[in-house]
Coordinates of C-alpha atoms and ligand atoms in Angstrom, one line a residue:
X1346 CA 49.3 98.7 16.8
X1347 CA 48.1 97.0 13.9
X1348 CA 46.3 98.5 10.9
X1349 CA 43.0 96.8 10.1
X1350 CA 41.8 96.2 6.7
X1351 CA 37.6 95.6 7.0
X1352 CA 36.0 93.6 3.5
X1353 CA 38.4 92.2 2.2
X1354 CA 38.8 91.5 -2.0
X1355 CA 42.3 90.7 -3.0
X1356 CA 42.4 92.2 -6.5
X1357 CA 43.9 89.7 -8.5
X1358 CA 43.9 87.5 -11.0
X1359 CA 41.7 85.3 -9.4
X1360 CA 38.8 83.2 -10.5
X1361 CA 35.6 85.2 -9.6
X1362 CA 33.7 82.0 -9.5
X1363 CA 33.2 79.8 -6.3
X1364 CA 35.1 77.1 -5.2
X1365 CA 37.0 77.7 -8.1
X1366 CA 38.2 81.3 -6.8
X1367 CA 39.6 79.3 -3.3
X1368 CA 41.4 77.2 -4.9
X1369 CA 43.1 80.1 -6.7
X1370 CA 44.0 81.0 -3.2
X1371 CA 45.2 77.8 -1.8
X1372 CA 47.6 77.1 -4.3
X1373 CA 48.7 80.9 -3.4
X1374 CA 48.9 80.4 0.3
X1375 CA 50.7 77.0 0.0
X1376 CA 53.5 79.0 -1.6
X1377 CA 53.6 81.4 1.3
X1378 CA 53.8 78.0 3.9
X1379 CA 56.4 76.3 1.6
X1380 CA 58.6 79.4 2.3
X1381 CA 58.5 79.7 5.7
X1382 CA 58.3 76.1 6.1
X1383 CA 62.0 75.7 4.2
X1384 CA 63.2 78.9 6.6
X1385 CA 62.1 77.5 9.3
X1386 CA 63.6 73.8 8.2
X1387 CA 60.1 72.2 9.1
X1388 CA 56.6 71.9 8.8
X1389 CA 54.5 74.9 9.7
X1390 CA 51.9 74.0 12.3
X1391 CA 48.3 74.6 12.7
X1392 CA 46.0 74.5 15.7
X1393 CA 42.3 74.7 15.6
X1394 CA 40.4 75.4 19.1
X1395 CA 36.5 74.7 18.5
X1396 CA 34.3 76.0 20.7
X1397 CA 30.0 75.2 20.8
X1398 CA 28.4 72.6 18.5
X1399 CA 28.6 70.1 16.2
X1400 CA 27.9 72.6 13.4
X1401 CA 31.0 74.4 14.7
X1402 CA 33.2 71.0 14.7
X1403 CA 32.0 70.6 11.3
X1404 CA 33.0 74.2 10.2
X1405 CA 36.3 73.1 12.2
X1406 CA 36.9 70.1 9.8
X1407 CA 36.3 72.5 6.7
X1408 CA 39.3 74.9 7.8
X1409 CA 41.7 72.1 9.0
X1410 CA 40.8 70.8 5.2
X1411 CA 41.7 74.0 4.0
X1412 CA 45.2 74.2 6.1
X1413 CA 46.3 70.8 5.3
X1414 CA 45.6 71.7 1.5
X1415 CA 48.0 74.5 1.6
X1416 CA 50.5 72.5 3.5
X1417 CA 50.1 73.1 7.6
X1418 CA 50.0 70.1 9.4
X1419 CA 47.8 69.6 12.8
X1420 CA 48.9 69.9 16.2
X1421 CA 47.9 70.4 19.6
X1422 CA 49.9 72.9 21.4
X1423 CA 49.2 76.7 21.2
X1424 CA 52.5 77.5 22.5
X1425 CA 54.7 76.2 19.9
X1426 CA 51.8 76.4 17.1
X1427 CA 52.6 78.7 13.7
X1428 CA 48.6 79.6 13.0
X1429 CA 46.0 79.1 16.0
X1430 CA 42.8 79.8 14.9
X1431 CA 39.7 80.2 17.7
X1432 CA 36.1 78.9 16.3
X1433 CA 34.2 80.2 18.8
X1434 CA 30.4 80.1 19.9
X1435 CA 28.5 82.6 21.5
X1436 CA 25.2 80.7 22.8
X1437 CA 25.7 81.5 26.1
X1438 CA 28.1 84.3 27.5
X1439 CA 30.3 82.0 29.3
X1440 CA 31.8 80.9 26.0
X1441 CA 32.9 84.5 25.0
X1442 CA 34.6 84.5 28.3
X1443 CA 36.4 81.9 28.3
X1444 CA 37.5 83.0 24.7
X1445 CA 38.8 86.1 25.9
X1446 CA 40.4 84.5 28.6
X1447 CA 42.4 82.3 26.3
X1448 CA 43.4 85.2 24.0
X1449 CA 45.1 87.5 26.2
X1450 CA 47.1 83.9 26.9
X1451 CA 47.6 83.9 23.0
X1452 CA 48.9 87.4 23.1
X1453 CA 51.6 86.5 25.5
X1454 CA 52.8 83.9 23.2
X1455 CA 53.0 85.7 20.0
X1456 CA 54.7 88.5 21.9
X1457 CA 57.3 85.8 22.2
X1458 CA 57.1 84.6 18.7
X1459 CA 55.8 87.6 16.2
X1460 CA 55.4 85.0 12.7
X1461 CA 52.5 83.0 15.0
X1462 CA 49.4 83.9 13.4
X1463 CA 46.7 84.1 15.3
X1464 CA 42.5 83.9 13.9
X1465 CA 39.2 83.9 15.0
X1466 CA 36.1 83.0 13.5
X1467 CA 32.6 81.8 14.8
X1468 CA 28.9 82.7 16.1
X1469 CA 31.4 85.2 18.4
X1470 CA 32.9 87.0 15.6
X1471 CA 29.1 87.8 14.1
X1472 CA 28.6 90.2 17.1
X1473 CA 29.4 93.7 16.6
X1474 CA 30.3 94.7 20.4
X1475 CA 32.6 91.4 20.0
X1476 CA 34.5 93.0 17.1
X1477 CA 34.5 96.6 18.6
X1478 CA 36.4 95.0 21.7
X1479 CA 39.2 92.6 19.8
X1480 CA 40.1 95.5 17.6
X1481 CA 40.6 98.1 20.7
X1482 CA 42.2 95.5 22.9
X1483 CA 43.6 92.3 21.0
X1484 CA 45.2 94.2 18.1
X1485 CA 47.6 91.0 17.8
X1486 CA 44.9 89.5 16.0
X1487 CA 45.9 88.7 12.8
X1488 CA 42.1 87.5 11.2
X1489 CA 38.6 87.3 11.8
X1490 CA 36.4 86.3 10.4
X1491 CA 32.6 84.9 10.5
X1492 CA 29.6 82.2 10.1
X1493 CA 28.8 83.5 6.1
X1494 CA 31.9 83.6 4.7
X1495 CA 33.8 80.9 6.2
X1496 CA 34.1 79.3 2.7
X1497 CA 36.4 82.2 1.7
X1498 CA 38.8 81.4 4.5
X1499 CA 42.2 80.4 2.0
X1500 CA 41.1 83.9 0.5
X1501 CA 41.3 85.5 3.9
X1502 CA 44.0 83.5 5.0
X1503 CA 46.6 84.8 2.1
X1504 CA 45.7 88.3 2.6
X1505 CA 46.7 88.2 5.9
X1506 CA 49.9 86.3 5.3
X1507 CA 50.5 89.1 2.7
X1508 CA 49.7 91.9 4.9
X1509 CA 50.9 93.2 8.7
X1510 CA 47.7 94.7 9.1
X1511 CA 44.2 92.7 11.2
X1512 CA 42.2 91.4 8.3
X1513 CA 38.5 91.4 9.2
X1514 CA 35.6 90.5 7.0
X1515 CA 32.4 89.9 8.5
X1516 CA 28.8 89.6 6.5
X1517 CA 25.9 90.4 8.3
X1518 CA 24.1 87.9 6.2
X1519 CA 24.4 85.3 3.0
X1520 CA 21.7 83.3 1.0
X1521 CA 25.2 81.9 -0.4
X1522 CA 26.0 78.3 0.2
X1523 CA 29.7 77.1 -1.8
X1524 CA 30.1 73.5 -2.4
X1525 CA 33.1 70.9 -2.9
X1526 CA 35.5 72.7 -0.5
X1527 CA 38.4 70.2 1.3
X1528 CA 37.4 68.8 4.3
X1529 CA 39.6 66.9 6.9
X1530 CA 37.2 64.4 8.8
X1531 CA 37.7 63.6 12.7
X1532 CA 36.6 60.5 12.4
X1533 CA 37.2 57.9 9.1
X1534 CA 34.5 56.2 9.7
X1535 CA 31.9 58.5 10.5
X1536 CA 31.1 62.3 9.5
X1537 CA 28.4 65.1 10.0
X1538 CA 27.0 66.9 6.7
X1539 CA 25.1 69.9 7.0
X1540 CA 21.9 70.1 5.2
X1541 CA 21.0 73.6 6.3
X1542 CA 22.5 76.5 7.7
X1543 CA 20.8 79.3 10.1
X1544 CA 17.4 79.9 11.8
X1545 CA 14.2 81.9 10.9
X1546 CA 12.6 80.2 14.7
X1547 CA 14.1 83.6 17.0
X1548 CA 13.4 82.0 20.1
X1549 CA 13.5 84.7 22.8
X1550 CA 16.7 83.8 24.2
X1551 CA 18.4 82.5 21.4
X1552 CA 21.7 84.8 19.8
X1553 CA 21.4 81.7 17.1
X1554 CA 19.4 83.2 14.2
X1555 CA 21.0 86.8 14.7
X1556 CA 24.9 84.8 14.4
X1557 CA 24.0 82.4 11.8
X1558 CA 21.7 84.5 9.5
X1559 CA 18.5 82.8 8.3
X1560 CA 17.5 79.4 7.1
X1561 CA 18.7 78.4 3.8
X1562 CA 18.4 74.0 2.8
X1563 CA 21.4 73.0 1.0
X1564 CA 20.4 71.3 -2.5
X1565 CA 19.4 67.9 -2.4
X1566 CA 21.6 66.4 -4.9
X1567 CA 24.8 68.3 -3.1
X1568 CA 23.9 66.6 -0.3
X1569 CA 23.4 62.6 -1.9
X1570 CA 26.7 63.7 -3.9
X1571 CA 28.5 64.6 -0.4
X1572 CA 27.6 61.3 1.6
X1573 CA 28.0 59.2 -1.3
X1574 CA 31.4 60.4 -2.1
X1575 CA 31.9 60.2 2.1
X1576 CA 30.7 55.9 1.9
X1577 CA 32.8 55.9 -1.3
X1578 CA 35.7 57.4 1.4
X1579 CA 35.1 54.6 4.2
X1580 CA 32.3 56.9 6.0
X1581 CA 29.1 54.6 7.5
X1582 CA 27.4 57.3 9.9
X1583 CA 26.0 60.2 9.2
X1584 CA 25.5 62.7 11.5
X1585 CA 22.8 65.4 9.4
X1586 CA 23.0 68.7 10.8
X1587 CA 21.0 72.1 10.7
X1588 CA 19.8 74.1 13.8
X1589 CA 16.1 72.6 13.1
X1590 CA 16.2 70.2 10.7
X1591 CA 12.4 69.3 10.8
X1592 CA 11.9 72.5 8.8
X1593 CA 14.7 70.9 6.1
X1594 CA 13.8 72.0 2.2
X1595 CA 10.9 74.4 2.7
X1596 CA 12.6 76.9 0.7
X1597 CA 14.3 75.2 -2.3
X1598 CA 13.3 75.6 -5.3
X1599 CA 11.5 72.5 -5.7
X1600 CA 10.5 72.0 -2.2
X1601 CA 11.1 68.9 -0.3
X1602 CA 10.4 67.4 3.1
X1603 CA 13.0 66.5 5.6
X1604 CA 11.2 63.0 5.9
X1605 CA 11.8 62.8 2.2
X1606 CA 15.5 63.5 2.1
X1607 CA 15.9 60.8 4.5
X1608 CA 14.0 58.5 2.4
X1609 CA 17.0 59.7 -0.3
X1610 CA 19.7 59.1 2.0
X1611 CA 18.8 55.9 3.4
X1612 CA 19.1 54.4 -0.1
X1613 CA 22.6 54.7 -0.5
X1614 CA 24.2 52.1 -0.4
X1615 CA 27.0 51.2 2.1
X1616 CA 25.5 53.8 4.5
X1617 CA 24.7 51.7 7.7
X1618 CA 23.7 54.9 10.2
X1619 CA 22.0 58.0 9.9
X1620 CA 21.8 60.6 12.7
X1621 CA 20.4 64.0 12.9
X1622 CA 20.0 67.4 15.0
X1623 CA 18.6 69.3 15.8
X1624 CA 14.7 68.8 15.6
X1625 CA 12.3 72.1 16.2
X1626 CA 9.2 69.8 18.2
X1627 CA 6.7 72.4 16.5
X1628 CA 8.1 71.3 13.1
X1629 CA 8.2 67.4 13.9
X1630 CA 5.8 65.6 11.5
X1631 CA 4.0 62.3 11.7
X1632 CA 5.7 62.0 8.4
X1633 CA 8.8 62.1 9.8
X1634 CA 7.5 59.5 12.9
X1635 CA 6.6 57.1 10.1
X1636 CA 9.9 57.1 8.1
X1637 CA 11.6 56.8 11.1
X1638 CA 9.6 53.7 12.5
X1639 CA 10.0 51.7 9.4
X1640 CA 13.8 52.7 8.8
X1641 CA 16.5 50.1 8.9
X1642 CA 19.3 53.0 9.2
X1643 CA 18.2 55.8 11.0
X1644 CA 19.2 55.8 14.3
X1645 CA 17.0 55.1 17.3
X1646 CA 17.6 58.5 18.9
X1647 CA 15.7 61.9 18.9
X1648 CA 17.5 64.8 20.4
X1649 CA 13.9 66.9 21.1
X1650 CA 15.0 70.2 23.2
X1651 CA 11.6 70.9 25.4
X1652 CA 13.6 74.1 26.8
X1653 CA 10.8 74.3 29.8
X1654 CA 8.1 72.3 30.5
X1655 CA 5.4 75.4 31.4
X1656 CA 3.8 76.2 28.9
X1657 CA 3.6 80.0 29.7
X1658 CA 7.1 80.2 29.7
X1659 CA 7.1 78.5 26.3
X1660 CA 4.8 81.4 25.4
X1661 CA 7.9 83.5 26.4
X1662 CA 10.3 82.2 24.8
X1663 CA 8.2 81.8 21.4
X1664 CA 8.5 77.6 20.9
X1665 CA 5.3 77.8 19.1
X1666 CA 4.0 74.3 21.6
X1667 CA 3.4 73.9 24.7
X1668 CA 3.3 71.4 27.4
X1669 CA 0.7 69.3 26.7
X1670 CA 1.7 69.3 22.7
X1671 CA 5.1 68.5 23.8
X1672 CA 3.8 65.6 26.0
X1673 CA 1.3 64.2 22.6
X1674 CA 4.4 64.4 20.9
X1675 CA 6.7 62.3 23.0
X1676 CA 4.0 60.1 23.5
X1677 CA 3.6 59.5 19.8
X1678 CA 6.8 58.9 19.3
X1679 CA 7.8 56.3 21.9
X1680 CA 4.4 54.4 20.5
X1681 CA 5.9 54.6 17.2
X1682 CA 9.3 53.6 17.7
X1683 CA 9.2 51.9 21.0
X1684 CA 12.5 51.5 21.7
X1685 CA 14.1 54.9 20.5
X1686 CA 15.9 57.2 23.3
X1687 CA 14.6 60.4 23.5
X1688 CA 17.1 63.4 24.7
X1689 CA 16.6 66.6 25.4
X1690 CA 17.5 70.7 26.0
X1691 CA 16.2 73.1 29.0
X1692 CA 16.8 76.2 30.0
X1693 CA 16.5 76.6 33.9
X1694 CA 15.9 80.7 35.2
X1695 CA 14.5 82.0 32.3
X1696 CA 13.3 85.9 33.1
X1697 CA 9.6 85.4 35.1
X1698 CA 10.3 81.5 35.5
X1699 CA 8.1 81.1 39.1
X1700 CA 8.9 77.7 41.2
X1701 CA 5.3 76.2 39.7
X1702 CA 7.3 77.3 36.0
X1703 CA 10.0 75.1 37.5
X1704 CA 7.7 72.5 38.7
X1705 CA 6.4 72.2 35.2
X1706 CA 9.6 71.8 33.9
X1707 CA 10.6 68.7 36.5
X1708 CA 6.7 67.3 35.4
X1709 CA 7.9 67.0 32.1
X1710 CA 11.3 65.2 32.9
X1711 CA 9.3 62.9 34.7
X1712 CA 7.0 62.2 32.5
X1713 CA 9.2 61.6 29.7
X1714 CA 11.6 60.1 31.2
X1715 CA 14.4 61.3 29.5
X1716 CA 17.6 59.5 28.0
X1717 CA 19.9 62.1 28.6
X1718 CA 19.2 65.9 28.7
X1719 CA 21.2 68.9 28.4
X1720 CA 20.4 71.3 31.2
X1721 CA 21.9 74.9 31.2
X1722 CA 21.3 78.1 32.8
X1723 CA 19.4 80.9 31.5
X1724 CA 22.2 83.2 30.2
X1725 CA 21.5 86.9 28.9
X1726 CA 21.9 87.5 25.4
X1727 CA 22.1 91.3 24.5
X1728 CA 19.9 92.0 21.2
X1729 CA 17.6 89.5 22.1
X1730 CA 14.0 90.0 23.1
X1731 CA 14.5 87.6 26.7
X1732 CA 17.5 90.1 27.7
X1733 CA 15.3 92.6 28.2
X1734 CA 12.1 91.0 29.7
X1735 CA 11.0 91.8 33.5
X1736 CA 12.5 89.8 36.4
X1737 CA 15.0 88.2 35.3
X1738 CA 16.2 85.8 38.3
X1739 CA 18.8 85.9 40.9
X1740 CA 21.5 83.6 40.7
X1741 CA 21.1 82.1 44.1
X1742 CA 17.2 81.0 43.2
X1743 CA 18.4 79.5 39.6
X1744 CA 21.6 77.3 41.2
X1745 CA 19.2 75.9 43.3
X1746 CA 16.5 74.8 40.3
X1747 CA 19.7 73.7 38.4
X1748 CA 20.4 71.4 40.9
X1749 CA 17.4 69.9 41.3
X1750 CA 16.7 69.4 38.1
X1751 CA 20.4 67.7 37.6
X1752 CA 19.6 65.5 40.5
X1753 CA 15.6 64.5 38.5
X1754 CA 17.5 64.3 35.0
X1755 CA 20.3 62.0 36.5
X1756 CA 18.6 59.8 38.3
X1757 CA 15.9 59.3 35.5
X1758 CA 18.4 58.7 32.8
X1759 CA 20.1 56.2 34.8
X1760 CA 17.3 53.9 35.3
X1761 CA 16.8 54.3 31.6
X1762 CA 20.0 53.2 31.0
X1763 CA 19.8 50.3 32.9
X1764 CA 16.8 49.1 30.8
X1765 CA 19.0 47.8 28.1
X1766 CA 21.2 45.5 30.4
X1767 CA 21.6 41.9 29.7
X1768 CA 20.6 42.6 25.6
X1769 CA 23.1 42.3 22.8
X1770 CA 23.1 45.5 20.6
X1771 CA 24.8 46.5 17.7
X1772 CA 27.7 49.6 18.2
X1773 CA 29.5 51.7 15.7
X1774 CA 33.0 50.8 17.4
X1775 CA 34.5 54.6 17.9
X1776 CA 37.6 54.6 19.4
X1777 CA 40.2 52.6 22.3
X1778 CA 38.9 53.7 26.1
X1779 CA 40.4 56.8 27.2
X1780 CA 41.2 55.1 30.8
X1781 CA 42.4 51.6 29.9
X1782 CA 43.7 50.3 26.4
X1783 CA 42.5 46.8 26.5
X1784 CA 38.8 47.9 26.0
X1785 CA 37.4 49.5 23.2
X1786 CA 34.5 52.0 23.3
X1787 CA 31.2 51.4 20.8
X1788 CA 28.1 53.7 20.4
X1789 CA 25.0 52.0 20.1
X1790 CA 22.3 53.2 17.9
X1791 CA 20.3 54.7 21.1
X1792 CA 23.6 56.8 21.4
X1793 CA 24.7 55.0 24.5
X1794 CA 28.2 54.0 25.0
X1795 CA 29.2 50.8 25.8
X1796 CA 33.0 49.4 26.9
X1797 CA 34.2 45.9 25.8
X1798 CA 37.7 43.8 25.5
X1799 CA 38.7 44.4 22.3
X1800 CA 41.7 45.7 19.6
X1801 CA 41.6 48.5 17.6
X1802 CA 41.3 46.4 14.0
X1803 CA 37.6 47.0 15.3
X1804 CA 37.5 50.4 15.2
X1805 CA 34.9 51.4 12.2
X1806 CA 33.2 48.2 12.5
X1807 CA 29.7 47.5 13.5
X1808 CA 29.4 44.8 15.9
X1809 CA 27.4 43.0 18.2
X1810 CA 27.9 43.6 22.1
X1811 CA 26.4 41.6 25.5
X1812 CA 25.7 44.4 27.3
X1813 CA 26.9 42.8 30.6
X1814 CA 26.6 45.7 33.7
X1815 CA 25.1 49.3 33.1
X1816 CA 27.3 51.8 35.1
X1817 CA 24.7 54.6 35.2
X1818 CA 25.2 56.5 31.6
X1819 CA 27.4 54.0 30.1
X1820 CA 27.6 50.0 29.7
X1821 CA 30.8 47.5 30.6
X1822 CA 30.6 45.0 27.7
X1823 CA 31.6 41.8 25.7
X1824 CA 31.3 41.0 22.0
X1825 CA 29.0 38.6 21.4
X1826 CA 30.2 35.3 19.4
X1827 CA 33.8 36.3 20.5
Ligands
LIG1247 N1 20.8 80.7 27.7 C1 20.9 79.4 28.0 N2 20.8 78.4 27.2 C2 20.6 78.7 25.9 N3 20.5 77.9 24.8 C3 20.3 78.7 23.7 N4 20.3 80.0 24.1 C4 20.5 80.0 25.4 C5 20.6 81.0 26.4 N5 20.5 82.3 26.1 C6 20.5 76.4 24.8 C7 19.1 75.9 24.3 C8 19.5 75.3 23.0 C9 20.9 74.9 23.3 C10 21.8 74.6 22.1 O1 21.5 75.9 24.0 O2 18.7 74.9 25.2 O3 18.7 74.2 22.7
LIG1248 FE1 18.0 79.1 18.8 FE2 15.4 78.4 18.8 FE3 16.8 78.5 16.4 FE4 17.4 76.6 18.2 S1 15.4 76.9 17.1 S2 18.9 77.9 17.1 S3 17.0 77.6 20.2 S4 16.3 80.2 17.8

């Protein structure tokens, strides 16, 4: 069984200042993987397994940044894989299992192959039950880590190459945010950028703001610096990202509106797109609606989680709106910027939901008229205040809701869809189709995908498509002027 060291500082001669002090760290680490690497006669492999949001795949793209810096190069398989690292999420508890499943897998390999190191980091890791379980029964864990001190990881990372023991540093919270780390983009062409981190909103069922600590705005300037440098880099969407980015800048020094930023961001130039998520509806300003409706490059898409559509369950699960506010507010919107999509979040069986709850929620789908929504399950987070409310409801009466609710949201978003068919739009072209190589696969600025005969020179490029036949949440295609 392994030792495990807890709060870790290497005592060295490192930097003490930050990102300075990682850097110390990688060029440490990199000797480590050159060694084995020349032992081994070839390149030492990392795998990352991302689990949850986009937040999460950006943290993903900030490790493999980190791994590639001190020499690992990215693969796919966990088998054969010298450092597998888990970024888990722990929104609902059917992503902890399915981490846990995967681990004991994990275990079987390294018992096969001791040098494979094996990490975990995430929303999971920030959970102290979580922790108390991986170090009774997945002692082959090498590293874990969490959410506030992810920036530290090449620090982590060499004391556990240096050391046979579990290396585990966890911070229960950070007003810390380090800039100019490596990052390895997904995509070339397009990238998401944090501009905040955490959540002061504790929704009733949320684990979010006790995982990811609370809200801190990243400066201004860091962020212009970070996109500019990304255009500079070939980079012409944006995704911005912050668990509710509507409340953007409230606490900086020299406060600042999230509709302002924008306004900043849209001025560089060579940017074409701009996306963000998530927005808090209770935060959403007419400022906002405004600099949106006039914007050339912000996309025409609001992600605008309603969670339920009664608004004494909204009470529950402390939104701060309720129904009809929600309604005003959609309403506004679509007057404002008539053709945007709007998208959406609910929570189906949350504890005391009724059927007229329920029938709320399907009034609001329908009145909307969703784009696309997001529908989960009401899933039981220990610590907070929802896990321990009064009738919380059986599983039998909640698959049922679930599935009428999938049935309203599908067949609304489909005839929304369809609305766009027989226009030409512009799409960020993303990648070659999945299913057949002859046809590449665009994203429109509504977020929609659409399908057309074309080569993969294209991908990057914005171009204009005849959106020829809409297949129910997704167009077949043809470039327009082709
Ligand atoms: N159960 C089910 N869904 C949840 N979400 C957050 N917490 C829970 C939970 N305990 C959903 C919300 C949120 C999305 C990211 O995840 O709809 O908007
Ligand atoms: Fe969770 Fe609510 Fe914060 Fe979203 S706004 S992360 S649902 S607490």
């Amino acid at each position: 069984m392994k030792e495990i060291i807890e709060n870790v500082k290497l005592v060295e001669n490192a930097p003490l200042e930050e990102p300075d002090r990682q850097y110390y760290f990688m060029e440490k680490a990199k000797e480590y993987v050159a060694k084995m690497s020349e032992e081994l006669g070839r390149p030492l492999v990392a795998v990352i397994q991302t689990f949850g949001c986009q937040m999460n795949a950006r943290d993903s793209e900030k490790l493999l940044g980190i791994l590639e810096k001190i020499g690992y190069v990215e693969g796919t398989d966990e088998e054969t894989a010298d450092f597998v690292i888990y970024n888990t999420c722990t929104v609902r508890e059917n992503a902890n299992l399915r981490v846990y499943g995967r681990l004991g897998q994990l275990g079987a390999m390294k018992k096969k192959n001791p040098h494979k190191m094996i990490a975990l980091c995430g929303c999971m890791m920030q959970e102290p039950e979580v922790v108390e379980k991986l170090k009774k029964s997945y002692c082959f864990v090498d590293l874990i880590f969490g959410t506030h001190n992810i920036y530290k990881f090449a620090e982590l990372l060499t004391s556990a190459m240096q050391s046979d023991r579990t290396v585990i540093d966890i911070w229960k919270d950070t007003d810390k945010i380090v800039e100019d780390l490596p990052v390895e983009r997904k995509y070339p062409f397009k990238s998401g950028v944090n501009i905040m981190f955490g959540c002061n909103n504790f929704c009733s069922y949320c684990i979010v703001p006790y995982v990811r600590g609370r809200e801190r705005s990243r400066d201004p300037k860091a962020i212009i610096r970070e996109i500019e440098r990304l255009v500079a880099d070939g980079v012409v969407e944006v995704m911005l990202l912050g668990q509710n980015v509507n409340s953007y800048g409230k606490n900086l020094e020299e406060p600042m509106t999230f509709a302002q930023l924008l306004q900043e961001i849209e001025k560089i130039e060579g940017l074409e797109r701009i996306r963000f998520m998530t927005s808090h509806p209770k935060d959403l300003s007419d400022e906002l609606i405004e600099v949106m409706s006039k914007s050339k490059k912000i996309c025409k898409h609001l992600h605008l989680p309603v969670q339920s559509g009664s608004s004494r369950i909204l009470k529950l699960m402390n939104r701060h709106y309720d129904k009809e506010q929600y309604l005003a507010l959609a309403e506004k919107i679509r007057k404002a910027v008539p053709d945007i999509s709007l998208t959406t979040d609910i929570i189906v069986g949350f504890p005391g939901e009724t059927e007229e709850d329920f029938q709320e929620t399907l009034d609001v789908v329908r009145k909307v008229r969703y784009d696309s929504a997001f529908t989960f399950i009401y899933s039981k987070r220990t610590g907070t205040p929802a896990a321990v409310m009064k009738d919380q409801i059986s599983e039998d009466v909640v698959k049922d809701r679930f599935n009428r609710l999938l049935h309203e949201v599908q067949t609304i978003s489909a005839e929304q869809c369809a609305i766009h068919e027989g226009t030409v739009q512009t799409v960020l072209v993303e990648c070659v189709n999945e299913h057949d190589n002859h046809l590449m696969t665009g994203r429109m600025s509504n977020n929609l995908l659409v399908h057309f005969p074309g080569d993969e020179s294209l991908i990057g490029q914005l171009v204009d498509v005849h959106l020829d036949e809409c297949k129910g949440f997704y167009y077949m295609g043809r470039l327009e002027n082709h």
